[in-house]
Amino acid sequence: MTTVLTPASPLTAADRCDRCGAQAYLRVVLASGGELLFCAHHGRKFEPELKKIAVEIQDETGRLSTTNASADDDEH
Ligand SMILES: [Zn+2]
């Protein structure tokens, strides 16, 4: 079995959204080698743009629905 990609380290509570400072659930790896972090809210908001510039999007927003943590979600 060959591992092609090195798994990115999981996002932690120390990883913060670049836009609002909330806990990050998405890591966006850019073609330039840079990284952007977004909370679930901003990850969704910028997803169409991010998909144009990202070479990889690590999406951990699924943890929001499984951990029952208080999400900073504005969809109530
Ligand atoms: Zn945010």
PDB file of N, CA, C and O and ligand atoms in Angstrom:
ATOM      1  N   MET A   1       0.847  -1.191   0.000  1.00  0.00           N
ATOM      2  CA  MET A   1       0.000   0.000   0.000  1.00  0.00           C
ATOM      3  C   MET A   1       0.890   1.250   0.000  1.00  0.00           C
ATOM      4  O   MET A   1       1.801   1.372   0.800  1.00  0.00           O
ATOM      5  N   THR A   2       0.614   2.132  -0.907  1.00  0.00           N
ATOM      6  CA  THR A   2       1.450   3.322  -1.031  1.00  0.00           C
ATOM      7  C   THR A   2       0.683   4.572  -0.623  1.00  0.00           C
ATOM      8  O   THR A   2      -0.419   4.798  -1.095  1.00  0.00           O
ATOM      9  N   THR A   3       1.254   5.292   0.251  1.00  0.00           N
ATOM     10  CA  THR A   3       0.657   6.563   0.642  1.00  0.00           C
ATOM     11  C   THR A   3       1.216   7.672  -0.238  1.00  0.00           C
ATOM     12  O   THR A   3       2.405   7.924  -0.242  1.00  0.00           O
ATOM     13  N   VAL A   4       0.339   8.271  -1.005  1.00  0.00           N
ATOM     14  CA  VAL A   4       0.785   9.297  -1.940  1.00  0.00           C
ATOM     15  C   VAL A   4       0.943  10.643  -1.250  1.00  0.00           C
ATOM     16  O   VAL A   4       1.946  11.314  -1.377  1.00  0.00           O
ATOM     17  N   LEU A   5      -0.061  10.997  -0.494  1.00  0.00           N
ATOM     18  CA  LEU A   5      -0.032  12.286   0.159  1.00  0.00           C
ATOM     19  C   LEU A   5       0.239  12.124   1.644  1.00  0.00           C
ATOM     20  O   LEU A   5      -0.289  11.231   2.284  1.00  0.00           O
ATOM     21  N   THR A   6       1.055  12.972   2.154  1.00  0.00           N
ATOM     22  CA  THR A   6       1.250  13.004   3.597  1.00  0.00           C
ATOM     23  C   THR A   6       0.020  13.622   4.241  1.00  0.00           C
ATOM     24  O   THR A   6      -0.360  14.734   3.889  1.00  0.00           O
ATOM     25  N   PRO A   7      -0.609  12.909   5.119  1.00  0.00           N
ATOM     26  CA  PRO A   7      -1.813  13.471   5.742  1.00  0.00           C
ATOM     27  C   PRO A   7      -1.486  14.748   6.501  1.00  0.00           C
ATOM     28  O   PRO A   7      -0.503  14.805   7.241  1.00  0.00           O
ATOM     29  N   ALA A   8      -2.283  15.740   6.283  1.00  0.00           N
ATOM     30  CA  ALA A   8      -2.079  16.984   7.028  1.00  0.00           C
ATOM     31  C   ALA A   8      -2.459  16.757   8.479  1.00  0.00           C
ATOM     32  O   ALA A   8      -3.302  15.938   8.786  1.00  0.00           O
ATOM     33  N   SER A   9      -1.804  17.476   9.339  1.00  0.00           N
ATOM     34  CA  SER A   9      -2.134  17.337  10.746  1.00  0.00           C
ATOM     35  C   SER A   9      -3.543  17.867  10.987  1.00  0.00           C
ATOM     36  O   SER A   9      -3.960  18.835  10.357  1.00  0.00           O
ATOM     37  N   PRO A  10      -4.270  17.237  11.890  1.00  0.00           N
ATOM     38  CA  PRO A  10      -5.641  17.685  12.144  1.00  0.00           C
ATOM     39  C   PRO A  10      -5.663  19.111  12.678  1.00  0.00           C
ATOM     40  O   PRO A  10      -4.737  19.553  13.350  1.00  0.00           O
ATOM     41  N   LEU A  11      -6.720  19.774  12.362  1.00  0.00           N
ATOM     42  CA  LEU A  11      -6.881  21.116  12.896  1.00  0.00           C
ATOM     43  C   LEU A  11      -7.203  21.028  14.384  1.00  0.00           C
ATOM     44  O   LEU A  11      -7.876  20.116  14.831  1.00  0.00           O
ATOM     45  N   THR A  12      -6.703  21.987  15.117  1.00  0.00           N
ATOM     46  CA  THR A  12      -6.935  21.989  16.559  1.00  0.00           C
ATOM     47  C   THR A  12      -7.604  23.287  16.979  1.00  0.00           C
ATOM     48  O   THR A  12      -7.807  24.198  16.164  1.00  0.00           O
ATOM     49  N   ALA A  13      -7.897  23.375  18.246  1.00  0.00           N
ATOM     50  CA  ALA A  13      -8.523  24.593  18.775  1.00  0.00           C
ATOM     51  C   ALA A  13      -7.596  25.785  18.660  1.00  0.00           C
ATOM     52  O   ALA A  13      -8.021  26.932  18.757  1.00  0.00           O
ATOM     53  N   ALA A  14      -6.320  25.513  18.441  1.00  0.00           N
ATOM     54  CA  ALA A  14      -5.361  26.611  18.308  1.00  0.00           C
ATOM     55  C   ALA A  14      -5.368  27.197  16.912  1.00  0.00           C
ATOM     56  O   ALA A  14      -4.806  28.267  16.674  1.00  0.00           O
ATOM     57  N   ASP A  15      -5.988  26.483  15.978  1.00  0.00           N
ATOM     58  CA  ASP A  15      -6.079  26.987  14.606  1.00  0.00           C
ATOM     59  C   ASP A  15      -7.297  27.894  14.498  1.00  0.00           C
ATOM     60  O   ASP A  15      -8.413  27.490  14.814  1.00  0.00           O
ATOM     61  N   ARG A  16      -7.059  29.096  14.029  1.00  0.00           N
ATOM     62  CA  ARG A  16      -8.111  30.105  14.028  1.00  0.00           C
ATOM     63  C   ARG A  16      -8.414  30.597  12.620  1.00  0.00           C
ATOM     64  O   ARG A  16      -7.528  30.730  11.791  1.00  0.00           O
ATOM     65  N   CYS A  17      -9.689  30.898  12.408  1.00  0.00           N
ATOM     66  CA  CYS A  17     -10.137  31.445  11.135  1.00  0.00           C
ATOM     67  C   CYS A  17      -9.400  32.743  10.834  1.00  0.00           C
ATOM     68  O   CYS A  17      -9.281  33.607  11.701  1.00  0.00           O
ATOM     69  N   ASP A  18      -8.910  32.869   9.598  1.00  0.00           N
ATOM     70  CA  ASP A  18      -8.193  34.071   9.204  1.00  0.00           C
ATOM     71  C   ASP A  18      -9.109  35.283   9.136  1.00  0.00           C
ATOM     72  O   ASP A  18      -8.656  36.420   9.123  1.00  0.00           O
ATOM     73  N   ARG A  19     -10.390  35.051   9.056  1.00  0.00           N
ATOM     74  CA  ARG A  19     -11.315  36.158   8.884  1.00  0.00           C
ATOM     75  C   ARG A  19     -11.923  36.635  10.195  1.00  0.00           C
ATOM     76  O   ARG A  19     -12.112  37.824  10.397  1.00  0.00           O
ATOM     77  N   CYS A  20     -12.278  35.722  11.075  1.00  0.00           N
ATOM     78  CA  CYS A  20     -13.020  36.142  12.266  1.00  0.00           C
ATOM     79  C   CYS A  20     -12.400  35.643  13.566  1.00  0.00           C
ATOM     80  O   CYS A  20     -12.830  36.044  14.638  1.00  0.00           O
ATOM     81  N   GLY A  21     -11.413  34.775  13.505  1.00  0.00           N
ATOM     82  CA  GLY A  21     -10.753  34.329  14.720  1.00  0.00           C
ATOM     83  C   GLY A  21     -11.438  33.165  15.412  1.00  0.00           C
ATOM     84  O   GLY A  21     -10.980  32.708  16.450  1.00  0.00           O
ATOM     85  N   ALA A  22     -12.540  32.677  14.851  1.00  0.00           N
ATOM     86  CA  ALA A  22     -13.190  31.501  15.415  1.00  0.00           C
ATOM     87  C   ALA A  22     -12.340  30.262  15.138  1.00  0.00           C
ATOM     88  O   ALA A  22     -11.411  30.300  14.326  1.00  0.00           O
ATOM     89  N   GLN A  23     -12.660  29.174  15.807  1.00  0.00           N
ATOM     90  CA  GLN A  23     -11.892  27.955  15.584  1.00  0.00           C
ATOM     91  C   GLN A  23     -12.005  27.515  14.125  1.00  0.00           C
ATOM     92  O   GLN A  23     -13.090  27.518  13.546  1.00  0.00           O
ATOM     93  N   ALA A  24     -10.875  27.162  13.548  1.00  0.00           N
ATOM     94  CA  ALA A  24     -10.840  26.816  12.134  1.00  0.00           C
ATOM     95  C   ALA A  24     -11.213  25.356  11.917  1.00  0.00           C
ATOM     96  O   ALA A  24     -10.795  24.478  12.672  1.00  0.00           O
ATOM     97  N   TYR A  25     -12.003  25.122  10.891  1.00  0.00           N
ATOM     98  CA  TYR A  25     -12.370  23.765  10.515  1.00  0.00           C
ATOM     99  C   TYR A  25     -11.989  23.442   9.073  1.00  0.00           C
ATOM    100  O   TYR A  25     -12.227  22.342   8.605  1.00  0.00           O
ATOM    101  N   LEU A  26     -11.435  24.418   8.387  1.00  0.00           N
ATOM    102  CA  LEU A  26     -10.957  24.165   7.040  1.00  0.00           C
ATOM    103  C   LEU A  26      -9.536  24.693   6.890  1.00  0.00           C
ATOM    104  O   LEU A  26      -9.234  25.814   7.298  1.00  0.00           O
ATOM    105  N   ARG A  27      -8.684  23.864   6.304  1.00  0.00           N
ATOM    106  CA  ARG A  27      -7.336  24.322   5.953  1.00  0.00           C
ATOM    107  C   ARG A  27      -7.238  24.295   4.441  1.00  0.00           C
ATOM    108  O   ARG A  27      -7.482  23.268   3.806  1.00  0.00           O
ATOM    109  N   VAL A  28      -6.900  25.426   3.882  1.00  0.00           N
ATOM    110  CA  VAL A  28      -6.802  25.542   2.435  1.00  0.00           C
ATOM    111  C   VAL A  28      -5.333  25.691   2.060  1.00  0.00           C
ATOM    112  O   VAL A  28      -4.671  26.629   2.485  1.00  0.00           O
ATOM    113  N   VAL A  29      -4.845  24.738   1.286  1.00  0.00           N
ATOM    114  CA  VAL A  29      -3.459  24.796   0.830  1.00  0.00           C
ATOM    115  C   VAL A  29      -3.449  25.411  -0.557  1.00  0.00           C
ATOM    116  O   VAL A  29      -4.115  24.917  -1.475  1.00  0.00           O
ATOM    117  N   LEU A  30      -2.705  26.488  -0.689  1.00  0.00           N
ATOM    118  CA  LEU A  30      -2.667  27.216  -1.954  1.00  0.00           C
ATOM    119  C   LEU A  30      -1.563  26.691  -2.853  1.00  0.00           C
ATOM    120  O   LEU A  30      -0.581  26.103  -2.390  1.00  0.00           O
ATOM    121  N   ALA A  31      -1.733  26.950  -4.144  1.00  0.00           N
ATOM    122  CA  ALA A  31      -0.723  26.527  -5.109  1.00  0.00           C
ATOM    123  C   ALA A  31       0.614  27.193  -4.823  1.00  0.00           C
ATOM    124  O   ALA A  31       1.670  26.653  -5.133  1.00  0.00           O
ATOM    125  N   SER A  32       0.567  28.361  -4.226  1.00  0.00           N
ATOM    126  CA  SER A  32       1.790  29.090  -3.899  1.00  0.00           C
ATOM    127  C   SER A  32       2.513  28.487  -2.708  1.00  0.00           C
ATOM    128  O   SER A  32       3.634  28.878  -2.398  1.00  0.00           O
ATOM    129  N   GLY A  33       1.862  27.558  -2.026  1.00  0.00           N
ATOM    130  CA  GLY A  33       2.472  26.933  -0.857  1.00  0.00           C
ATOM    131  C   GLY A  33       1.956  27.504   0.442  1.00  0.00           C
ATOM    132  O   GLY A  33       2.250  26.993   1.510  1.00  0.00           O
ATOM    133  N   GLY A  34       1.188  28.559   0.351  1.00  0.00           N
ATOM    134  CA  GLY A  34       0.630  29.161   1.556  1.00  0.00           C
ATOM    135  C   GLY A  34      -0.555  28.377   2.078  1.00  0.00           C
ATOM    136  O   GLY A  34      -1.040  27.444   1.435  1.00  0.00           O
ATOM    137  N   GLU A  35      -0.999  28.759   3.225  1.00  0.00           N
ATOM    138  CA  GLU A  35      -2.146  28.108   3.850  1.00  0.00           C
ATOM    139  C   GLU A  35      -3.118  29.152   4.367  1.00  0.00           C
ATOM    140  O   GLU A  35      -2.721  30.194   4.853  1.00  0.00           O
ATOM    141  N   LEU A  36      -4.394  28.825   4.240  1.00  0.00           N
ATOM    142  CA  LEU A  36      -5.421  29.674   4.829  1.00  0.00           C
ATOM    143  C   LEU A  36      -6.272  28.815   5.747  1.00  0.00           C
ATOM    144  O   LEU A  36      -6.520  27.642   5.471  1.00  0.00           O
ATOM    145  N   LEU A  37      -6.725  29.408   6.828  1.00  0.00           N
ATOM    146  CA  LEU A  37      -7.591  28.698   7.761  1.00  0.00           C
ATOM    147  C   LEU A  37      -8.930  29.415   7.835  1.00  0.00           C
ATOM    148  O   LEU A  37      -8.987  30.636   7.894  1.00  0.00           O
ATOM    149  N   PHE A  38      -9.986  28.641   7.840  1.00  0.00           N
ATOM    150  CA  PHE A  38     -11.319  29.239   7.926  1.00  0.00           C
ATOM    151  C   PHE A  38     -12.198  28.447   8.879  1.00  0.00           C
ATOM    152  O   PHE A  38     -12.097  27.222   8.977  1.00  0.00           O
ATOM    153  N   CYS A  39     -13.077  29.142   9.553  1.00  0.00           N
ATOM    154  CA  CYS A  39     -14.114  28.477  10.324  1.00  0.00           C
ATOM    155  C   CYS A  39     -15.134  27.894   9.339  1.00  0.00           C
ATOM    156  O   CYS A  39     -15.076  28.152   8.133  1.00  0.00           O
ATOM    157  N   ALA A  40     -16.082  27.149   9.858  1.00  0.00           N
ATOM    158  CA  ALA A  40     -17.057  26.507   8.974  1.00  0.00           C
ATOM    159  C   ALA A  40     -17.860  27.554   8.204  1.00  0.00           C
ATOM    160  O   ALA A  40     -18.142  27.398   7.016  1.00  0.00           O
ATOM    161  N   HIS A  41     -18.204  28.617   8.907  1.00  0.00           N
ATOM    162  CA  HIS A  41     -19.005  29.657   8.287  1.00  0.00           C
ATOM    163  C   HIS A  41     -18.273  30.295   7.106  1.00  0.00           C
ATOM    164  O   HIS A  41     -18.803  30.388   6.001  1.00  0.00           O
ATOM    165  N   HIS A  42     -17.045  30.735   7.348  1.00  0.00           N
ATOM    166  CA  HIS A  42     -16.302  31.392   6.276  1.00  0.00           C
ATOM    167  C   HIS A  42     -15.809  30.393   5.239  1.00  0.00           C
ATOM    168  O   HIS A  42     -15.621  30.744   4.080  1.00  0.00           O
ATOM    169  N   GLY A  43     -15.585  29.169   5.653  1.00  0.00           N
ATOM    170  CA  GLY A  43     -15.212  28.152   4.685  1.00  0.00           C
ATOM    171  C   GLY A  43     -16.290  27.968   3.635  1.00  0.00           C
ATOM    172  O   GLY A  43     -16.007  27.882   2.443  1.00  0.00           O
ATOM    173  N   ARG A  44     -17.526  27.929   4.108  1.00  0.00           N
ATOM    174  CA  ARG A  44     -18.637  27.804   3.160  1.00  0.00           C
ATOM    175  C   ARG A  44     -18.770  29.057   2.316  1.00  0.00           C
ATOM    176  O   ARG A  44     -19.030  29.006   1.115  1.00  0.00           O
ATOM    177  N   LYS A  45     -18.592  30.194   2.968  1.00  0.00           N
ATOM    178  CA  LYS A  45     -18.788  31.469   2.282  1.00  0.00           C
ATOM    179  C   LYS A  45     -17.797  31.628   1.128  1.00  0.00           C
ATOM    180  O   LYS A  45     -18.136  32.111   0.054  1.00  0.00           O
ATOM    181  N   PHE A  46     -16.562  31.226   1.363  1.00  0.00           N
ATOM    182  CA  PHE A  46     -15.514  31.457   0.367  1.00  0.00           C
ATOM    183  C   PHE A  46     -15.215  30.223  -0.479  1.00  0.00           C
ATOM    184  O   PHE A  46     -14.314  30.259  -1.311  1.00  0.00           O
ATOM    185  N   GLU A  47     -15.969  29.166  -0.247  1.00  0.00           N
ATOM    186  CA  GLU A  47     -15.653  27.912  -0.927  1.00  0.00           C
ATOM    187  C   GLU A  47     -15.524  28.055  -2.440  1.00  0.00           C
ATOM    188  O   GLU A  47     -14.572  27.531  -3.035  1.00  0.00           O
ATOM    189  N   PRO A  48     -16.451  28.744  -3.112  1.00  0.00           N
ATOM    190  CA  PRO A  48     -16.317  28.863  -4.574  1.00  0.00           C
ATOM    191  C   PRO A  48     -15.008  29.509  -4.989  1.00  0.00           C
ATOM    192  O   PRO A  48     -14.391  29.113  -5.984  1.00  0.00           O
ATOM    193  N   GLU A  49     -14.573  30.520  -4.237  1.00  0.00           N
ATOM    194  CA  GLU A  49     -13.313  31.188  -4.549  1.00  0.00           C
ATOM    195  C   GLU A  49     -12.124  30.299  -4.212  1.00  0.00           C
ATOM    196  O   GLU A  49     -11.143  30.237  -4.951  1.00  0.00           O
ATOM    197  N   LEU A  50     -12.237  29.616  -3.083  1.00  0.00           N
ATOM    198  CA  LEU A  50     -11.114  28.806  -2.628  1.00  0.00           C
ATOM    199  C   LEU A  50     -10.830  27.666  -3.600  1.00  0.00           C
ATOM    200  O   LEU A  50      -9.687  27.314  -3.846  1.00  0.00           O
ATOM    201  N   LYS A  51     -11.898  27.125  -4.161  1.00  0.00           N
ATOM    202  CA  LYS A  51     -11.713  25.991  -5.070  1.00  0.00           C
ATOM    203  C   LYS A  51     -10.953  26.390  -6.324  1.00  0.00           C
ATOM    204  O   LYS A  51     -10.386  25.546  -7.010  1.00  0.00           O
ATOM    205  N   LYS A  52     -10.931  27.690  -6.613  1.00  0.00           N
ATOM    206  CA  LYS A  52     -10.199  28.154  -7.800  1.00  0.00           C
ATOM    207  C   LYS A  52      -8.696  28.230  -7.542  1.00  0.00           C
ATOM    208  O   LYS A  52      -7.902  28.137  -8.460  1.00  0.00           O
ATOM    209  N   ILE A  53      -8.354  28.483  -6.275  1.00  0.00           N
ATOM    210  CA  ILE A  53      -6.945  28.767  -5.977  1.00  0.00           C
ATOM    211  C   ILE A  53      -6.288  27.696  -5.136  1.00  0.00           C
ATOM    212  O   ILE A  53      -5.074  27.687  -4.985  1.00  0.00           O
ATOM    213  N   ALA A  54      -7.089  26.774  -4.586  1.00  0.00           N
ATOM    214  CA  ALA A  54      -6.529  25.791  -3.668  1.00  0.00           C
ATOM    215  C   ALA A  54      -6.064  24.553  -4.422  1.00  0.00           C
ATOM    216  O   ALA A  54      -6.664  24.140  -5.417  1.00  0.00           O
ATOM    217  N   VAL A  55      -4.985  23.967  -3.932  1.00  0.00           N
ATOM    218  CA  VAL A  55      -4.576  22.672  -4.444  1.00  0.00           C
ATOM    219  C   VAL A  55      -5.108  21.566  -3.540  1.00  0.00           C
ATOM    220  O   VAL A  55      -5.183  20.417  -3.928  1.00  0.00           O
ATOM    221  N   GLU A  56      -5.475  21.962  -2.342  1.00  0.00           N
ATOM    222  CA  GLU A  56      -6.033  20.997  -1.396  1.00  0.00           C
ATOM    223  C   GLU A  56      -6.875  21.732  -0.365  1.00  0.00           C
ATOM    224  O   GLU A  56      -6.491  22.797   0.121  1.00  0.00           O
ATOM    225  N   ILE A  57      -8.025  21.159  -0.061  1.00  0.00           N
ATOM    226  CA  ILE A  57      -8.862  21.721   0.988  1.00  0.00           C
ATOM    227  C   ILE A  57      -9.129  20.628   2.018  1.00  0.00           C
ATOM    228  O   ILE A  57      -9.718  19.600   1.707  1.00  0.00           O
ATOM    229  N   GLN A  58      -8.626  20.857   3.203  1.00  0.00           N
ATOM    230  CA  GLN A  58      -8.849  19.913   4.295  1.00  0.00           C
ATOM    231  C   GLN A  58     -10.099  20.361   5.035  1.00  0.00           C
ATOM    232  O   GLN A  58     -10.115  21.375   5.720  1.00  0.00           O
ATOM    233  N   ASP A  59     -11.159  19.603   4.881  1.00  0.00           N
ATOM    234  CA  ASP A  59     -12.450  20.006   5.419  1.00  0.00           C
ATOM    235  C   ASP A  59     -12.790  19.165   6.641  1.00  0.00           C
ATOM    236  O   ASP A  59     -13.044  17.978   6.532  1.00  0.00           O
ATOM    237  N   GLU A  60     -12.786  19.798   7.784  1.00  0.00           N
ATOM    238  CA  GLU A  60     -13.132  19.082   9.018  1.00  0.00           C
ATOM    239  C   GLU A  60     -14.436  19.602   9.604  1.00  0.00           C
ATOM    240  O   GLU A  60     -14.709  19.440  10.787  1.00  0.00           O
ATOM    241  N   THR A  61     -15.238  20.211   8.771  1.00  0.00           N
ATOM    242  CA  THR A  61     -16.508  20.741   9.262  1.00  0.00           C
ATOM    243  C   THR A  61     -17.442  19.626   9.699  1.00  0.00           C
ATOM    244  O   THR A  61     -18.383  19.865  10.442  1.00  0.00           O
ATOM    245  N   GLY A  62     -17.182  18.413   9.237  1.00  0.00           N
ATOM    246  CA  GLY A  62     -17.994  17.285   9.654  1.00  0.00           C
ATOM    247  C   GLY A  62     -17.935  17.043  11.148  1.00  0.00           C
ATOM    248  O   GLY A  62     -18.867  16.494  11.739  1.00  0.00           O
ATOM    249  N   ARG A  63     -16.825  17.479  11.752  1.00  0.00           N
ATOM    250  CA  ARG A  63     -16.699  17.298  13.190  1.00  0.00           C
ATOM    251  C   ARG A  63     -17.696  18.158  13.952  1.00  0.00           C
ATOM    252  O   ARG A  63     -18.026  17.881  15.092  1.00  0.00           O
ATOM    253  N   LEU A  64     -18.166  19.207  13.311  1.00  0.00           N
ATOM    254  CA  LEU A  64     -19.113  20.095  13.980  1.00  0.00           C
ATOM    255  C   LEU A  64     -20.400  19.373  14.324  1.00  0.00           C
ATOM    256  O   LEU A  64     -20.986  19.591  15.369  1.00  0.00           O
ATOM    257  N   SER A  65     -20.839  18.509  13.440  1.00  0.00           N
ATOM    258  CA  SER A  65     -22.121  17.846  13.650  1.00  0.00           C
ATOM    259  C   SER A  65     -21.984  16.607  14.527  1.00  0.00           C
ATOM    260  O   SER A  65     -22.964  16.100  15.047  1.00  0.00           O
ATOM    261  N   THR A  66     -20.753  16.137  14.698  1.00  0.00           N
ATOM    262  CA  THR A  66     -20.574  14.914  15.470  1.00  0.00           C
ATOM    263  C   THR A  66     -20.132  15.200  16.909  1.00  0.00           C
ATOM    264  O   THR A  66     -20.346  14.377  17.784  1.00  0.00           O
ATOM    265  N   THR A  67     -19.524  16.350  17.129  1.00  0.00           N
ATOM    266  CA  THR A  67     -19.016  16.631  18.466  1.00  0.00           C
ATOM    267  C   THR A  67     -20.007  17.414  19.315  1.00  0.00           C
ATOM    268  O   THR A  67     -19.833  17.554  20.503  1.00  0.00           O
ATOM    269  N   ASN A  68     -21.032  17.939  18.672  1.00  0.00           N
ATOM    270  CA  ASN A  68     -22.052  18.687  19.398  1.00  0.00           C
ATOM    271  C   ASN A  68     -21.491  19.927  20.083  1.00  0.00           C
ATOM    272  O   ASN A  68     -22.050  20.423  21.051  1.00  0.00           O
ATOM    273  N   ALA A  69     -20.369  20.382  19.599  1.00  0.00           N
ATOM    274  CA  ALA A  69     -19.792  21.595  20.160  1.00  0.00           C
ATOM    275  C   ALA A  69     -20.633  22.793  19.749  1.00  0.00           C
ATOM    276  O   ALA A  69     -21.312  22.766  18.736  1.00  0.00           O
ATOM    277  N   SER A  70     -20.568  23.822  20.528  1.00  0.00           N
ATOM    278  CA  SER A  70     -21.319  25.019  20.194  1.00  0.00           C
ATOM    279  C   SER A  70     -20.691  25.679  18.983  1.00  0.00           C
ATOM    280  O   SER A  70     -19.594  26.218  19.070  1.00  0.00           O
ATOM    281  N   ALA A  71     -21.373  25.634  17.896  1.00  0.00           N
ATOM    282  CA  ALA A  71     -20.833  26.171  16.656  1.00  0.00           C
ATOM    283  C   ALA A  71     -21.222  27.642  16.510  1.00  0.00           C
ATOM    284  O   ALA A  71     -22.326  28.033  16.861  1.00  0.00           O
ATOM    285  N   ASP A  72     -20.282  28.402  15.970  1.00  0.00           N
ATOM    286  CA  ASP A  72     -20.604  29.800  15.720  1.00  0.00           C
ATOM    287  C   ASP A  72     -21.306  29.906  14.379  1.00  0.00           C
ATOM    288  O   ASP A  72     -20.828  30.470  13.429  1.00  0.00           O
ATOM    289  N   ASP A  73     -22.454  29.333  14.343  1.00  0.00           N
ATOM    290  CA  ASP A  73     -23.200  29.220  13.098  1.00  0.00           C
ATOM    291  C   ASP A  73     -24.324  30.254  13.091  1.00  0.00           C
ATOM    292  O   ASP A  73     -24.990  30.449  14.096  1.00  0.00           O
ATOM    293  N   ASP A  74     -24.515  30.885  11.956  1.00  0.00           N
ATOM    294  CA  ASP A  74     -25.549  31.926  11.908  1.00  0.00           C
ATOM    295  C   ASP A  74     -26.790  31.456  11.153  1.00  0.00           C
ATOM    296  O   ASP A  74     -27.561  32.235  10.659  1.00  0.00           O
ATOM    297  N   GLU A  75     -26.952  30.184  11.068  1.00  0.00           N
ATOM    298  CA  GLU A  75     -28.075  29.657  10.282  1.00  0.00           C
ATOM    299  C   GLU A  75     -29.277  29.286  11.140  1.00  0.00           C
ATOM    300  O   GLU A  75     -30.111  28.496  10.757  1.00  0.00           O
ATOM    301  N   HIS A  76     -29.332  29.815  12.316  1.00  0.00           N
ATOM    302  CA  HIS A  76     -30.464  29.508  13.180  1.00  0.00           C
ATOM    303  C   HIS A  76     -31.678  30.330  12.775  1.00  0.00           C
ATOM    304  O   HIS A  76     -31.559  31.455  12.397  1.00  0.00           O
TER     305      HIS A  76
HETATM  306 ZN    ZN B   1     -14.598  32.786  10.268  1.00  0.00          ZN
END
